[in-house]
Amino acid sequence: MASSRKMVEFFYDIVSPYSWMAFEVLCRYKNVWNIDLKFKPAYLGGVMHGSGNRPPGMVPNKFHYMTKDLERVSGYFGVPLYPPSDVFEAMFEKGTLNAMRFVTAVAEKEKEGDVLVERVSRELWKRIWSTDQDVTQPASLTEAGLKAGLSASELEEILTLSKSQPIKDKLKSVTQEALDYQCFGFPFTVCHVNGKAELFFGSDRFELMAHCIGEKWVGPHPDKPTSKM
Amino acid sequence: MASSRKMVEFFYDIVSPYSWMAFEVLCRYKNVWNIDLKFKPAYLGGVMHGSGNRPPGMVPNKFHYMTKDLERVSGYFGVPLYPPSDVFEAMFEKGTLNAMRFVTAVAEKEKEGDVLVERVSRELWKRIWSTDQDVTQPASLTEAGLKAGLSASELEEILTLSKSQPIKDKLKSVTQEALDYQCFGFPFTVCHVNGKAELFFGSDRFELMAHCIGEKWVGPHPDKPTSKM
């Protein structure tokens, strides 16, 4: 029954490696769990500013932990994550404002379904968090878009759109939606269960999330659960 | 084979509610997994100071999230957590320095095994994180100790010991051990696997921890896994 499906909103920014982990897991589960998964590309910088939070990596011990932890988690989750050579430059100096406007434009153009948003986001994550490539220049965004299956002409249109005021405003409003849920970082997943919003921060709450939405968690690879259990 | 058992160190402070969650889960698993579980009572204030980290609850959105999350997690983990009426007063104004010196004295007196440390820690957690009772006064610590099965005379000795310089130094040195692992908060679990220290922060990494130490995670209640799966 369509009406029994639960709506799950996934707020993310491709600057966030833990968001990539969670994104891939949700992509694997979206046809396993009885959910409508809605991608919400947003701007992490805006969430940090709006909530008064600061990036965890700014505490040296935490940065050290996260570096090791990401290596371990990417292996366990089966996501080919390799940090960029200069993490601070990639995350904080270059940043992802243009990239997230680009994803927002893809989402706006797609209207129905999230197939292209999913593919484009993945290609952007691969660039920043796997192959140490730029995600700030139009040529970089075009390359990611082509790999995601968009045509050159579609990409030209999307690039122009991504610089428009309505798209800038849209990215701001989705970021504000996250803040309205009292978000303080990404990934941030909102599960709508019996009229209540259940909020999950991070990529390590899937077991609890499954419990909350009445589904089963069988590890990060639902297609081959026996390897885990 | 005793030699194949993995050593797992659990650094905690009873000021930390997520540490209570993780503590109870590890207590349930210590005879299920092939591990030697070693409790490491330490001082979270010293870890935060030494690492330059700041309490997560200082960001209002994060405090709001944690309040809801703790309610959800305590239900799922089956730990009767009810926040004190004044969380900031309990955690930051009153604090747990005396309480953790007391636990350290219990550990020092116990020498072999962690039975009393486990019971006393649990009683202290219950006071601060379940029944909104004081954990700073000698009478409070004595009450917790009596409930944990210690005699009045043993408690008198432990209370005196807890104020001694060697115990103060011991608490500092265990806190420093955590910092030497580049700890930045509690709970912090160190699994010694093939000569390597695998570090886990938080109470939501048990599935990954099990994977790393070659054991099975079957949810927070290993005695009744069918209820989960």
GROMACS .gro file of C-alpha atoms in nm:
model
  458
    1MET     CA    1   0.000   0.000   0.000
    2ALA     CA    2   0.148   0.326  -0.112
    3SER     CA    3   0.002   0.510   0.186
    4SER     CA    4   0.197   0.295   0.431
    5ARG     CA    5   0.533   0.396   0.285
    6LYS     CA    6   0.736   0.617   0.513
    7MET     CA    7   0.895   0.932   0.383
    8VAL     CA    8   1.264   0.965   0.453
    9GLU     CA    9   1.448   1.292   0.382
   10PHE     CA   10   1.824   1.284   0.353
   11PHE     CA   11   2.001   1.620   0.397
   12TYR     CA   12   2.358   1.622   0.272
   13ASP     CA   13   2.644   1.815   0.120
   14ILE     CA   14   2.910   1.647  -0.093
   15VAL     CA   15   3.175   1.814   0.125
   16SER     CA   16   3.091   1.560   0.396
   17PRO     CA   17   3.251   1.214   0.367
   18TYR     CA   18   3.024   1.057   0.630
   19SER     CA   19   2.731   1.183   0.422
   20TRP     CA   20   2.867   0.983   0.129
   21MET     CA   21   2.873   0.670   0.342
   22ALA     CA   22   2.514   0.722   0.456
   23PHE     CA   23   2.401   0.816   0.105
   24GLU     CA   24   2.528   0.490  -0.045
   25VAL     CA   25   2.370   0.285   0.231
   26LEU     CA   26   2.033   0.456   0.185
   27CYS     CA   27   2.056   0.412  -0.192
   28ARG     CA   28   2.100   0.038  -0.131
   29TYR     CA   29   1.808   0.025   0.113
   30LYS     CA   30   1.560   0.247  -0.072
   31ASN     CA   31   1.417  -0.054  -0.256
   32VAL     CA   32   1.458  -0.288   0.042
   33TRP     CA   33   1.281  -0.078   0.303
   34ASN     CA   34   0.926   0.042   0.245
   35ILE     CA   35   1.029   0.406   0.215
   36ASP     CA   36   1.012   0.702  -0.016
   37LEU     CA   37   1.365   0.839  -0.008
   38LYS     CA   38   1.391   1.208  -0.084
   39PHE     CA   39   1.733   1.364  -0.138
   40LYS     CA   40   1.774   1.711   0.009
   41PRO     CA   41   2.095   1.866  -0.126
   42ALA     CA   42   2.186   2.147   0.114
   43TYR     CA   43   2.483   2.359   0.221
   44LEU     CA   44   2.676   2.237   0.523
   45GLY     CA   45   2.849   2.572   0.568
   46GLY     CA   46   2.507   2.729   0.622
   47VAL     CA   47   2.408   2.464   0.873
   48MET     CA   48   2.729   2.509   1.073
   49HIS     CA   49   2.686   2.887   1.068
   50GLY     CA   50   2.316   2.875   1.150
   51SER     CA   51   2.356   2.629   1.437
   52GLY     CA   52   2.674   2.778   1.582
   53ASN     CA   53   2.846   2.442   1.543
   54ARG     CA   54   3.202   2.406   1.422
   55PRO     CA   55   3.354   2.135   1.204
   56PRO     CA   56   3.459   1.832   1.413
   57GLY     CA   57   3.791   1.810   1.232
   58MET     CA   58   3.901   2.135   1.396
   59VAL     CA   59   3.985   1.941   1.713
   60PRO     CA   60   4.317   1.771   1.627
   61ASN     CA   61   4.242   1.446   1.815
   62LYS     CA   62   3.904   1.424   1.643
   63PHE     CA   63   4.061   1.487   1.303
   64HIS     CA   64   4.308   1.207   1.369
   65TYR     CA   65   4.026   0.973   1.477
   66MET     CA   66   3.808   1.060   1.180
   67THR     CA   67   4.091   0.993   0.936
   68LYS     CA   68   4.137   0.639   1.069
   69ASP     CA   69   3.766   0.588   1.118
   70LEU     CA   70   3.677   0.690   0.762
   71GLU     CA   71   3.925   0.436   0.628
   72ARG     CA   72   3.766   0.165   0.841
   73VAL     CA   73   3.408   0.266   0.768
   74SER     CA   74   3.464   0.299   0.393
   75GLY     CA   75   3.600  -0.056   0.390
   76TYR     CA   76   3.307  -0.188   0.591
   77PHE     CA   77   3.047   0.006   0.392
   78GLY     CA   78   3.214  -0.075   0.061
   79VAL     CA   79   3.251   0.287  -0.052
   80PRO     CA   80   3.584   0.372  -0.222
   81LEU     CA   81   3.679   0.672  -0.011
   82TYR     CA   82   4.029   0.820  -0.035
   83PRO     CA   83   4.075   1.160   0.130
   84PRO     CA   84   4.203   1.445  -0.089
   85SER     CA   85   4.571   1.533  -0.051
   86ASP     CA   86   4.479   1.858   0.123
   87VAL     CA   87   4.160   1.798   0.319
   88PHE     CA   88   4.139   2.149   0.465
   89GLU     CA   89   4.184   2.315   0.128
   90ALA     CA   90   3.925   2.091  -0.035
   91MET     CA   91   3.668   2.124   0.243
   92PHE     CA   92   3.713   2.475   0.374
   93GLU     CA   93   3.910   2.687   0.125
   94LYS     CA   94   3.757   2.560  -0.197
   95GLY     CA   95   3.430   2.440  -0.047
   96THR     CA   96   3.118   2.314  -0.218
   97LEU     CA   97   2.888   2.613  -0.260
   98ASN     CA   98   2.903   2.600  -0.643
   99ALA     CA   99   2.876   2.222  -0.641
  100MET     CA  100   2.568   2.221  -0.418
  101ARG     CA  101   2.405   2.494  -0.631
  102PHE     CA  102   2.476   2.268  -0.927
  103VAL     CA  103   2.312   1.968  -0.755
  104THR     CA  104   2.019   2.191  -0.659
  105ALA     CA  105   1.980   2.290  -1.023
  106VAL     CA  106   1.984   1.923  -1.127
  107ALA     CA  107   1.714   1.854  -0.866
  108GLU     CA  108   1.507   2.149  -0.988
  109LYS     CA  109   1.530   2.038  -1.349
  110GLU     CA  110   1.455   1.674  -1.267
  111LYS     CA  111   1.129   1.756  -1.081
  112GLU     CA  112   1.010   1.395  -1.050
  113GLY     CA  113   1.228   1.132  -0.888
  114ASP     CA  114   1.587   1.162  -0.777
  115VAL     CA  115   1.774   0.949  -1.031
  116LEU     CA  116   1.991   1.227  -1.171
  117VAL     CA  117   2.043   1.391  -0.833
  118GLU     CA  118   2.166   1.056  -0.705
  119ARG     CA  119   2.405   1.003  -0.996
  120VAL     CA  120   2.539   1.357  -1.003
  121SER     CA  121   2.591   1.364  -0.625
  122ARG     CA  122   2.781   1.035  -0.642
  123GLU     CA  123   3.006   1.164  -0.921
  124LEU     CA  124   3.082   1.478  -0.719
  125TRP     CA  125   3.157   1.277  -0.406
  126LYS     CA  126   3.389   1.058  -0.613
  127ARG     CA  127   3.576   1.365  -0.733
  128ILE     CA  128   3.634   1.521  -0.393
  129TRP     CA  129   3.649   1.208  -0.175
  130SER     CA  130   3.797   0.946  -0.404
  131THR     CA  131   4.000   1.086  -0.692
  132ASP     CA  132   4.113   1.418  -0.542
  133GLN     CA  133   3.966   1.630  -0.822
  134ASP     CA  134   3.826   1.980  -0.824
  135VAL     CA  135   3.453   2.041  -0.773
  136THR     CA  136   3.451   2.420  -0.795
  137GLN     CA  137   3.501   2.491  -1.168
  138PRO     CA  138   3.232   2.467  -1.439
  139ALA     CA  139   3.450   2.219  -1.628
  140SER     CA  140   3.464   1.996  -1.321
  141LEU     CA  141   3.089   2.006  -1.270
  142THR     CA  142   3.035   1.937  -1.640
  143GLU     CA  143   3.264   1.635  -1.623
  144ALA     CA  144   3.072   1.497  -1.325
  145GLY     CA  145   2.742   1.562  -1.504
  146LEU     CA  146   2.856   1.384  -1.822
  147LYS     CA  147   2.959   1.081  -1.618
  148ALA     CA  148   2.618   1.089  -1.453
  149GLY     CA  149   2.454   1.059  -1.795
  150LEU     CA  150   2.354   1.416  -1.870
  151SER     CA  151   2.410   1.559  -2.219
  152ALA     CA  152   2.639   1.855  -2.294
  153SER     CA  153   2.341   2.076  -2.376
  154GLU     CA  154   2.154   1.978  -2.060
  155LEU     CA  155   2.467   2.057  -1.862
  156GLU     CA  156   2.501   2.399  -2.019
  157GLU     CA  157   2.146   2.476  -1.915
  158ILE     CA  158   2.198   2.340  -1.563
  159LEU     CA  159   2.520   2.537  -1.518
  160THR     CA  160   2.343   2.859  -1.614
  161LEU     CA  161   2.050   2.769  -1.390
  162SER     CA  162   2.287   2.696  -1.100
  163LYS     CA  163   2.401   3.057  -1.100
  164SER     CA  164   2.046   3.199  -1.098
  165GLN     CA  165   1.887   3.364  -0.796
  166PRO     CA  166   1.600   3.112  -0.769
  167ILE     CA  167   1.852   2.825  -0.737
  168LYS     CA  168   2.063   3.016  -0.486
  169ASP     CA  169   1.742   3.078  -0.291
  170LYS     CA  170   1.636   2.716  -0.323
  171LEU     CA  171   1.966   2.592  -0.175
  172LYS     CA  172   1.923   2.842   0.108
  173SER     CA  173   1.567   2.729   0.174
  174VAL     CA  174   1.657   2.358   0.186
  175THR     CA  175   1.944   2.445   0.422
  176GLN     CA  176   1.692   2.639   0.631
  177GLU     CA  177   1.460   2.335   0.630
  178ALA     CA  178   1.740   2.136   0.791
  179LEU     CA  179   1.796   2.413   1.046
  180ASP     CA  180   1.424   2.418   1.119
  181TYR     CA  181   1.466   2.056   1.228
  182GLN     CA  182   1.744   2.190   1.456
  183CYS     CA  183   2.013   2.031   1.244
  184PHE     CA  184   2.379   2.092   1.342
  185GLY     CA  185   2.566   1.885   1.082
  186PHE     CA  186   2.539   1.631   0.799
  187PRO     CA  187   2.438   1.366   0.718
  188PHE     CA  188   2.101   1.440   0.871
  189THR     CA  189   1.814   1.203   0.804
  190VAL     CA  190   1.452   1.281   0.885
  191CYS     CA  191   1.215   0.985   0.899
  192HIS     CA  192   0.848   1.071   0.908
  193VAL     CA  193   0.687   0.808   1.129
  194ASN     CA  194   0.324   0.831   1.243
  195GLY     CA  195   0.317   1.206   1.198
  196LYS     CA  196   0.639   1.250   1.396
  197ALA     CA  197   0.980   1.347   1.257
  198GLU     CA  198   1.251   1.113   1.384
  199LEU     CA  199   1.591   1.280   1.339
  200PHE     CA  200   1.917   1.094   1.285
  201PHE     CA  201   2.257   1.256   1.269
  202GLY     CA  202   2.550   1.064   1.124
  203SER     CA  203   2.612   0.746   0.930
  204ASP     CA  204   2.610   0.508   1.226
  205ARG     CA  205   2.244   0.510   1.324
  206PHE     CA  206   2.094   0.278   1.061
  207GLU     CA  207   2.016   0.000   1.307
  208LEU     CA  208   1.823   0.244   1.526
  209MET     CA  209   1.662   0.404   1.221
  210ALA     CA  210   1.541   0.064   1.101
  211HIS     CA  211   1.395  -0.002   1.445
  212CYS     CA  212   1.215   0.334   1.441
  213ILE     CA  213   1.058   0.288   1.099
  214GLY     CA  214   0.971  -0.079   1.153
  215GLU     CA  215   1.219  -0.218   0.901
  216LYS     CA  216   1.511  -0.460   0.927
  217TRP     CA  217   1.877  -0.361   0.929
  218VAL     CA  218   2.098  -0.637   0.793
  219GLY     CA  219   2.425  -0.448   0.761
  220PRO     CA  220   2.556  -0.212   0.495
  221HIS     CA  221   2.501  -0.464   0.213
  222PRO     CA  222   2.135  -0.565   0.217
  223ASP     CA  223   2.185  -0.763  -0.104
  224LYS     CA  224   2.426  -1.000   0.072
  225PRO     CA  225   2.328  -1.004   0.439
  226THR     CA  226   2.474  -1.348   0.508
  227SER     CA  227   2.828  -1.217   0.476
  228LYS     CA  228   2.763  -1.003   0.781
  229MET     CA  229   2.554  -1.219   1.007
  230MET     CA  230   4.239  -2.052   2.407
  231ALA     CA  231   4.310  -1.773   2.649
  232SER     CA  232   4.576  -1.627   2.421
  233SER     CA  233   4.324  -1.567   2.142
  234ARG     CA  234   4.108  -1.343   2.360
  235LYS     CA  235   4.114  -0.981   2.258
  236MET     CA  236   4.167  -0.710   2.515
  237VAL     CA  237   3.909  -0.434   2.511
  238GLU     CA  238   3.957  -0.121   2.720
  239PHE     CA  239   3.656   0.095   2.796
  240PHE     CA  240   3.730   0.454   2.901
  241TYR     CA  241   3.435   0.629   3.064
  242ASP     CA  242   3.311   0.884   3.314
  243ILE     CA  243   2.972   0.850   3.481
  244VAL     CA  244   2.897   1.209   3.379
  245SER     CA  245   2.844   1.079   3.025
  246PRO     CA  246   2.502   0.927   2.945
  247TYR     CA  247   2.617   0.774   2.616
  248SER     CA  248   2.895   0.606   2.814
  249TRP     CA  249   2.628   0.441   3.028
  250MET     CA  250   2.460   0.305   2.716
  251ALA     CA  251   2.786   0.163   2.583
  252PHE     CA  252   2.886   0.030   2.928
  253GLU     CA  253   2.567  -0.175   2.961
  254VAL     CA  254   2.600  -0.313   2.610
  255LEU     CA  255   2.962  -0.417   2.671
  256CYS     CA  256   2.866  -0.574   3.006
  257ARG     CA  257   2.611  -0.786   2.818
  258TYR     CA  258   2.863  -0.884   2.550
  259LYS     CA  259   3.168  -0.949   2.767
  260ASN     CA  260   3.071  -1.316   2.807
  261VAL     CA  261   2.934  -1.344   2.453
  262TRP     CA  262   3.236  -1.209   2.265
  263ASN     CA  263   3.577  -1.365   2.318
  264ILE     CA  264   3.716  -1.058   2.492
  265ASP     CA  265   3.880  -0.948   2.813
  266LEU     CA  266   3.691  -0.631   2.901
  267LYS     CA  267   3.888  -0.385   3.110
  268PHE     CA  268   3.710  -0.087   3.264
  269LYS     CA  269   3.909   0.235   3.262
  270PRO     CA  270   3.737   0.491   3.486
  271ALA     CA  271   3.871   0.831   3.382
  272TYR     CA  272   3.783   1.200   3.399
  273LEU     CA  273   3.600   1.346   3.102
  274GLY     CA  274   3.677   1.702   3.208
  275GLY     CA  275   4.048   1.621   3.172
  276VAL     CA  276   3.994   1.469   2.828
  277MET     CA  277   3.800   1.770   2.705
  278HIS     CA  278   4.063   2.007   2.841
  279GLY     CA  279   4.355   1.800   2.712
  280SER     CA  280   4.211   1.759   2.363
  281GLY     CA  281   4.075   2.111   2.327
  282ASN     CA  282   3.729   1.971   2.262
  283ARG     CA  283   3.413   2.119   2.407
  284PRO     CA  284   3.100   1.941   2.526
  285PRO     CA  285   2.860   1.870   2.238
  286GLY     CA  286   2.564   1.993   2.442
  287MET     CA  287   2.701   2.348   2.424
  288VAL     CA  288   2.558   2.380   2.072
  289PRO     CA  289   2.182   2.432   2.133
  290ASN     CA  290   2.067   2.228   1.831
  291LYS     CA  291   2.295   1.944   1.935
  292PHE     CA  292   2.165   1.959   2.293
  293HIS     CA  293   1.810   1.938   2.161
  294TYR     CA  294   1.900   1.642   1.939
  295MET     CA  295   2.083   1.460   2.216
  296THR     CA  296   1.789   1.496   2.453
  297LYS     CA  297   1.554   1.327   2.207
  298ASP     CA  298   1.818   1.081   2.092
  299LEU     CA  299   1.901   0.966   2.445
  300GLU     CA  300   1.535   0.892   2.509
  301ARG     CA  301   1.521   0.685   2.192
  302VAL     CA  302   1.853   0.508   2.248
  303SER     CA  303   1.780   0.427   2.613
  304GLY     CA  304   1.457   0.260   2.503
  305TYR     CA  305   1.629   0.063   2.230
  306PHE     CA  306   1.924  -0.034   2.451
  307GLY     CA  307   1.701  -0.110   2.749
  308VAL     CA  308   1.879   0.125   2.989
  309PRO     CA  309   1.650   0.326   3.222
  310LEU     CA  310   1.787   0.671   3.149
  311TYR     CA  311   1.602   0.980   3.271
  312PRO     CA  312   1.795   1.307   3.253
  313PRO     CA  313   1.842   1.503   3.575
  314SER     CA  314   1.615   1.805   3.622
  315ASP     CA  315   1.910   2.039   3.570
  316VAL     CA  316   2.147   1.874   3.325
  317PHE     CA  317   2.399   2.159   3.316
  318GLU     CA  318   2.419   2.179   3.694
  319ALA     CA  319   2.462   1.803   3.727
  320MET     CA  320   2.720   1.771   3.449
  321PHE     CA  321   2.918   2.092   3.463
  322GLU     CA  322   2.862   2.269   3.795
  323LYS     CA  323   2.859   1.969   4.027
  324GLY     CA  324   3.060   1.741   3.800
  325THR     CA  325   3.202   1.397   3.872
  326LEU     CA  326   3.560   1.449   3.991
  327ASN     CA  327   3.489   1.307   4.338
  328ALA     CA  328   3.278   1.028   4.194
  329MET     CA  329   3.547   0.920   3.949
  330ARG     CA  330   3.812   0.932   4.222
  331PHE     CA  331   3.580   0.708   4.422
  332VAL     CA  332   3.546   0.462   4.131
  333THR     CA  333   3.923   0.474   4.086
  334ALA     CA  334   3.968   0.384   4.454
  335VAL     CA  335   3.725   0.092   4.412
  336ALA     CA  336   3.927  -0.024   4.112
  337GLU     CA  337   4.252   0.010   4.305
  338LYS     CA  338   4.119  -0.188   4.600
  339GLU     CA  339   3.965  -0.457   4.379
  340LYS     CA  340   4.293  -0.532   4.197
  341GLU     CA  341   4.170  -0.848   4.017
  342GLY     CA  342   3.860  -0.835   3.801
  343ASP     CA  343   3.614  -0.551   3.759
  344VAL     CA  344   3.304  -0.680   3.938
  345LEU     CA  345   3.286  -0.405   4.198
  346VAL     CA  346   3.392  -0.134   3.955
  347GLU     CA  347   3.108  -0.243   3.729
  348ARG     CA  348   2.850  -0.243   4.009
  349VAL     CA  349   2.962   0.085   4.164
  350SER     CA  350   2.977   0.260   3.826
  351ARG     CA  351   2.626   0.141   3.746
  352GLU     CA  352   2.491   0.266   4.079
  353LEU     CA  353   2.651   0.606   4.020
  354TRP     CA  354   2.511   0.627   3.668
  355LYS     CA  355   2.169   0.541   3.806
  356ARG     CA  356   2.197   0.825   4.056
  357ILE     CA  357   2.293   1.095   3.809
  358TRP     CA  358   2.120   0.965   3.494
  359SER     CA  359   1.811   0.789   3.627
  360THR     CA  360   1.701   0.906   3.971
  361ASP     CA  361   1.838   1.264   3.971
  362GLN     CA  362   2.044   1.217   4.286
  363ASP     CA  363   2.368   1.375   4.398
  364VAL     CA  364   2.703   1.206   4.324
  365THR     CA  365   2.932   1.462   4.485
  366GLN     CA  366   2.887   1.404   4.859
  367PRO     CA  367   3.047   1.124   5.066
  368ALA     CA  368   2.700   1.013   5.180
  369SER     CA  369   2.592   0.980   4.815
  370LEU     CA  370   2.898   0.776   4.724
  371THR     CA  371   2.848   0.557   5.031
  372GLU     CA  372   2.486   0.492   4.934
  373ALA     CA  373   2.590   0.389   4.584
  374GLY     CA  374   2.864   0.167   4.729
  375LEU     CA  375   2.623  -0.005   4.969
  376LYS     CA  376   2.384  -0.078   4.683
  377ALA     CA  377   2.677  -0.220   4.489
  378GLY     CA  378   2.740  -0.468   4.772
  379LEU     CA  379   3.028  -0.309   4.960
  380SER     CA  380   3.024  -0.304   5.339
  381ALA     CA  381   3.019   0.015   5.547
  382SER     CA  382   3.375  -0.045   5.665
  383GLU     CA  383   3.502  -0.110   5.315
  384LEU     CA  384   3.335   0.210   5.202
  385GLU     CA  385   3.497   0.411   5.478
  386GLU     CA  386   3.834   0.284   5.364
  387ILE     CA  387   3.756   0.353   4.996
  388LEU     CA  388   3.632   0.704   5.069
  389THR     CA  389   3.955   0.784   5.253
  390LEU     CA  390   4.157   0.625   4.976
  391SER     CA  391   3.966   0.826   4.714
  392LYS     CA  392   4.102   1.148   4.865
  393SER     CA  393   4.464   1.030   4.867
  394GLN     CA  394   4.729   1.161   4.630
  395PRO     CA  395   4.799   0.818   4.473
  396ILE     CA  396   4.432   0.785   4.372
  397LYS     CA  397   4.420   1.140   4.239
  398ASP     CA  398   4.733   1.058   4.040
  399LYS     CA  399   4.588   0.729   3.920
  400LEU     CA  400   4.277   0.899   3.781
  401LYS     CA  401   4.501   1.151   3.608
  402SER     CA  402   4.717   0.878   3.459
  403VAL     CA  403   4.421   0.679   3.322
  404THR     CA  404   4.282   1.004   3.176
  405GLN     CA  405   4.625   1.062   3.021
  406GLU     CA  406   4.620   0.706   2.880
  407ALA     CA  407   4.301   0.800   2.696
  408LEU     CA  408   4.461   1.122   2.571
  409ASP     CA  409   4.765   0.923   2.456
  410TYR     CA  410   4.523   0.736   2.226
  411GLN     CA  411   4.420   1.084   2.102
  412CYS     CA  412   4.086   1.061   2.274
  413PHE     CA  413   3.852   1.363   2.255
  414GLY     CA  414   3.545   1.237   2.444
  415PHE     CA  415   3.371   0.940   2.607
  416PRO     CA  416   3.276   0.663   2.570
  417PHE     CA  417   3.604   0.564   2.411
  418THR     CA  418   3.674   0.197   2.348
  419VAL     CA  419   4.014   0.061   2.254
  420CYS     CA  420   4.018  -0.289   2.102
  421HIS     CA  421   4.358  -0.450   2.077
  422VAL     CA  422   4.353  -0.651   1.755
  423ASN     CA  423   4.665  -0.816   1.613
  424GLY     CA  424   4.893  -0.574   1.792
  425LYS     CA  425   4.698  -0.274   1.668
  426ALA     CA  426   4.473  -0.048   1.875
  427GLU     CA  427   4.134   0.002   1.708
  428LEU     CA  428   3.966   0.311   1.854
  429PHE     CA  429   3.592   0.362   1.877
  430PHE     CA  430   3.422   0.678   1.996
  431GLY     CA  431   3.057   0.668   2.099
  432SER     CA  432   2.789   0.413   2.170
  433ASP     CA  433   2.682   0.357   1.810
  434ARG     CA  434   2.981   0.168   1.671
  435PHE     CA  435   2.922  -0.183   1.807
  436GLU     CA  436   2.844  -0.334   1.469
  437LEU     CA  437   3.173  -0.201   1.332
  438MET     CA  438   3.356  -0.300   1.650
  439ALA     CA  439   3.227  -0.657   1.620
  440HIS     CA  440   3.346  -0.666   1.260
  441CYS     CA  441   3.693  -0.543   1.361
  442ILE     CA  442   3.739  -0.797   1.641
  443GLY     CA  443   3.590  -1.086   1.445
  444GLU     CA  444   3.277  -1.125   1.656
  445LYS     CA  445   2.905  -1.104   1.581
  446TRP     CA  446   2.680  -0.811   1.667
  447VAL     CA  447   2.320  -0.918   1.719
  448GLY     CA  448   2.177  -0.597   1.862
  449PRO     CA  449   2.185  -0.448   2.211
  450HIS     CA  450   2.038  -0.762   2.371
  451PRO     CA  451   2.261  -1.056   2.280
  452ASP     CA  452   2.058  -1.284   2.508
  453LYS     CA  453   1.747  -1.237   2.294
  454PRO     CA  454   1.867  -1.162   1.941
  455THR     CA  455   1.550  -1.290   1.775
  456SER     CA  456   1.354  -0.993   1.905
  457LYS     CA  457   1.574  -0.772   1.693
  458MET     CA  458   1.628  -0.966   1.376
   0.00000   0.00000   0.00000
